[in-house]
C-alpha atoms as one frame of an Amber mdcrd trajectory, in Angstrom:
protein
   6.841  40.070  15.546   9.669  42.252  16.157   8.630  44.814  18.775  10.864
  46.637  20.702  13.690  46.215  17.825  15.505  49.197  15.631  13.181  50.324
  13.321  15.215  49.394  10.395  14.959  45.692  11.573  11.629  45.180   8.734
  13.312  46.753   5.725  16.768  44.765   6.325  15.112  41.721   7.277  15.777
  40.359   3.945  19.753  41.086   4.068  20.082  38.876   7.059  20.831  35.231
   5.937  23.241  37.091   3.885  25.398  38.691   6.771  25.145  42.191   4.961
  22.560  44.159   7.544  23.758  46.572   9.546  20.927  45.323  12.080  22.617
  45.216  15.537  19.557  42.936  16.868  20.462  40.756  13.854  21.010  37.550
  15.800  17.854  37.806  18.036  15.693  38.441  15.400  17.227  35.228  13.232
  16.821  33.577  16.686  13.073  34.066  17.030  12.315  33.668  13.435  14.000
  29.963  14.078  11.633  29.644  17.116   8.424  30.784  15.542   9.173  28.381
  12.259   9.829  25.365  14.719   6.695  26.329  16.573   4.929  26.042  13.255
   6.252  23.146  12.141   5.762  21.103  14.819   1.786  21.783  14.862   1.511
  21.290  11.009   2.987  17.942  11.807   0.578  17.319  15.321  -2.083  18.469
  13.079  -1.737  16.018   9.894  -1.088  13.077  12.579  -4.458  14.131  14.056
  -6.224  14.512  11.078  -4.667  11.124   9.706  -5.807   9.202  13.381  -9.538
  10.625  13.070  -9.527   9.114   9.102  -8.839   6.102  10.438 -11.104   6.280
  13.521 -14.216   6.771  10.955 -12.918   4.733   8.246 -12.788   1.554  11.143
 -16.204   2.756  12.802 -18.160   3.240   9.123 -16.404  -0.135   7.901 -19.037
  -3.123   6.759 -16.160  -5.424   8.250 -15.818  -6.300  12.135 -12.479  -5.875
  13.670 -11.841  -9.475  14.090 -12.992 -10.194  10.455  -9.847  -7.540   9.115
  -7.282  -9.436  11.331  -8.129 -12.332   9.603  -8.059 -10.674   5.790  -4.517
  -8.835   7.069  -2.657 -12.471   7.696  -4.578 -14.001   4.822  -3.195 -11.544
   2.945   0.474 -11.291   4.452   0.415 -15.611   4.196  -0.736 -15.576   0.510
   1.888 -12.690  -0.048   4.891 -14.889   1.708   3.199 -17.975  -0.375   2.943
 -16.459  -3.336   6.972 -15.413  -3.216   8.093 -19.043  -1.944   5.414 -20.600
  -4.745   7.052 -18.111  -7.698  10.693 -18.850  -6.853  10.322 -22.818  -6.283
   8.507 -22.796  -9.985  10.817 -20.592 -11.520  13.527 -22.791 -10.150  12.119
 -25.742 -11.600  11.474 -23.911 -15.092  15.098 -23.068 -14.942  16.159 -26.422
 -14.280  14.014 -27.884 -16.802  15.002 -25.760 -19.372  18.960 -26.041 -18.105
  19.044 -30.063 -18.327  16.777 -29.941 -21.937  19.223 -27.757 -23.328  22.392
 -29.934 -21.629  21.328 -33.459 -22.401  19.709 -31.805 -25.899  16.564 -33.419
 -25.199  12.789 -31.775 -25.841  11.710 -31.025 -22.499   9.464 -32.045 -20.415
   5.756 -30.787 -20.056   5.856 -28.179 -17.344   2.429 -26.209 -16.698   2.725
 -22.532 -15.724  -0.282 -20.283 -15.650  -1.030 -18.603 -19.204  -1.043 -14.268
 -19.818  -4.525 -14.096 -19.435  -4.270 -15.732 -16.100  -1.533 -13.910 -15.107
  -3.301 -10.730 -15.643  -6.323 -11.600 -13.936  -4.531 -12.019 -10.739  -2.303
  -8.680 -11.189  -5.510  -6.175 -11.495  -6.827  -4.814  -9.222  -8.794  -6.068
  -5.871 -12.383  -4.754  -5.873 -14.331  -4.976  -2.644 -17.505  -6.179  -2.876
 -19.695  -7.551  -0.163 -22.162 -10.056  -2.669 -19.197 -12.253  -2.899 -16.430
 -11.360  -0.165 -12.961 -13.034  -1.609 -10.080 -11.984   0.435  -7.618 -11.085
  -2.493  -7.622 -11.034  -6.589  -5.965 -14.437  -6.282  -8.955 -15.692  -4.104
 -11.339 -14.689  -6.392  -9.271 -15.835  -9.726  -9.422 -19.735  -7.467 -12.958
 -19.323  -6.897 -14.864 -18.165 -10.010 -12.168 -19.139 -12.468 -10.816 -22.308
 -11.867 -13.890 -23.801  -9.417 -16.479 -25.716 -11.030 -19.502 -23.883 -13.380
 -22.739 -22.811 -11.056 -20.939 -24.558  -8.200 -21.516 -23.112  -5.533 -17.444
 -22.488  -3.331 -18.162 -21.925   0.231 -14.897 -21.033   1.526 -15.131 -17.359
   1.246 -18.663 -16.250  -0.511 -20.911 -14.342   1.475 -24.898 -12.376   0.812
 -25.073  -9.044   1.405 -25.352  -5.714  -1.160 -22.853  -4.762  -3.094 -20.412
  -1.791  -1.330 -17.931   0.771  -2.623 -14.207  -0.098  -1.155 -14.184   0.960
   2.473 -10.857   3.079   3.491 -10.036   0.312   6.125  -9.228  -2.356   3.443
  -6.631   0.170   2.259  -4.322  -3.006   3.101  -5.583  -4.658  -0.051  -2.982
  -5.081  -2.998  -1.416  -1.628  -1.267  -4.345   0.507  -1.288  -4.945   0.617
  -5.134  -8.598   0.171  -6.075 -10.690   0.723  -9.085 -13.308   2.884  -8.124
């Protein structure tokens, strides 16, 4: 590393950021230590982005899911996202409201139906991939099983096949948190 400099360049080396060595090389040997740390830097970063590009390279090749078939669950799940936000603020408007002219005009107020706890959690745990019955979020599957009709069967997202472990390409999927 630091051939061809004075000989008391290795035991000083630690004095330098300091300003106390008596090194005259002191600057070109800070300089190439700034050069070799770059150099190293930049391939621990090339190397992570090329580890993180082959992940996903086998993740999408090993995935039970065709390409077009993830488009599809991506803006399903961006739409019921941007729903779900639009739905949540109109209701709690109108709870507010309610509530607001009940407590104004002192009047009991009127029946207003929001989803209980228990449904509430239901559709906050987390999203479990499972090919037997494909639902495209934990709010599809909450619609489907929970509220559709007993031993009816829903067509709108069911589908045969074995039951798989959560591929790494449906990391998407309520932010990549899965119950394994």
């Amino acid at each position: 590393m630091f051939t061809g400099k004075a000989p008391q360049c290795q035991s000083e080396l630690h004095r330098f950021p300091c300003g106390k060595s008596s090194v005259p090389e002191k600057e070109d040997v800070l300089a190439t230590i700034r050069a070799e740390s770059q150099v190293l830097g930049w391939l621990l970063i090339a190397s992570i982005m090329t580890a993180a590009l082959l992940l996903t390279c086998v993740a999408r090749c090993r995935s039970p899911i065709s390409y077009v078939q993830l488009k599809f669950w991506q803006v399903y799940a961006q739409k019921e996202s941007d729903l779900l936000d639009r739905y949540a603020a109109e209701h709690a408007q109108n709870l507010a409201e309610r509530n607001l002219t009940s407590f104004f005009q002192q009047k009991p107020p009127e029946v207003f139906v929001t989803p209980d706890r228990n449904a509430w959690e239901k559709v906050s745990s987390f999203f479990h991939f499972s090919t037997k019955k494909l639902h495209y979020s934990i709010l599809h599957k909450y619609v489907e099983t929970d509220l559709g009709p007993t031993g009816a069967r829903r067509p709108s997202g069911v589908s045969e096949g074995g039951d798989l472990a959560i591929p790494t390409v449906l990391s998407f999927v309520d932010e990549g948190r899965a119950i394994l």
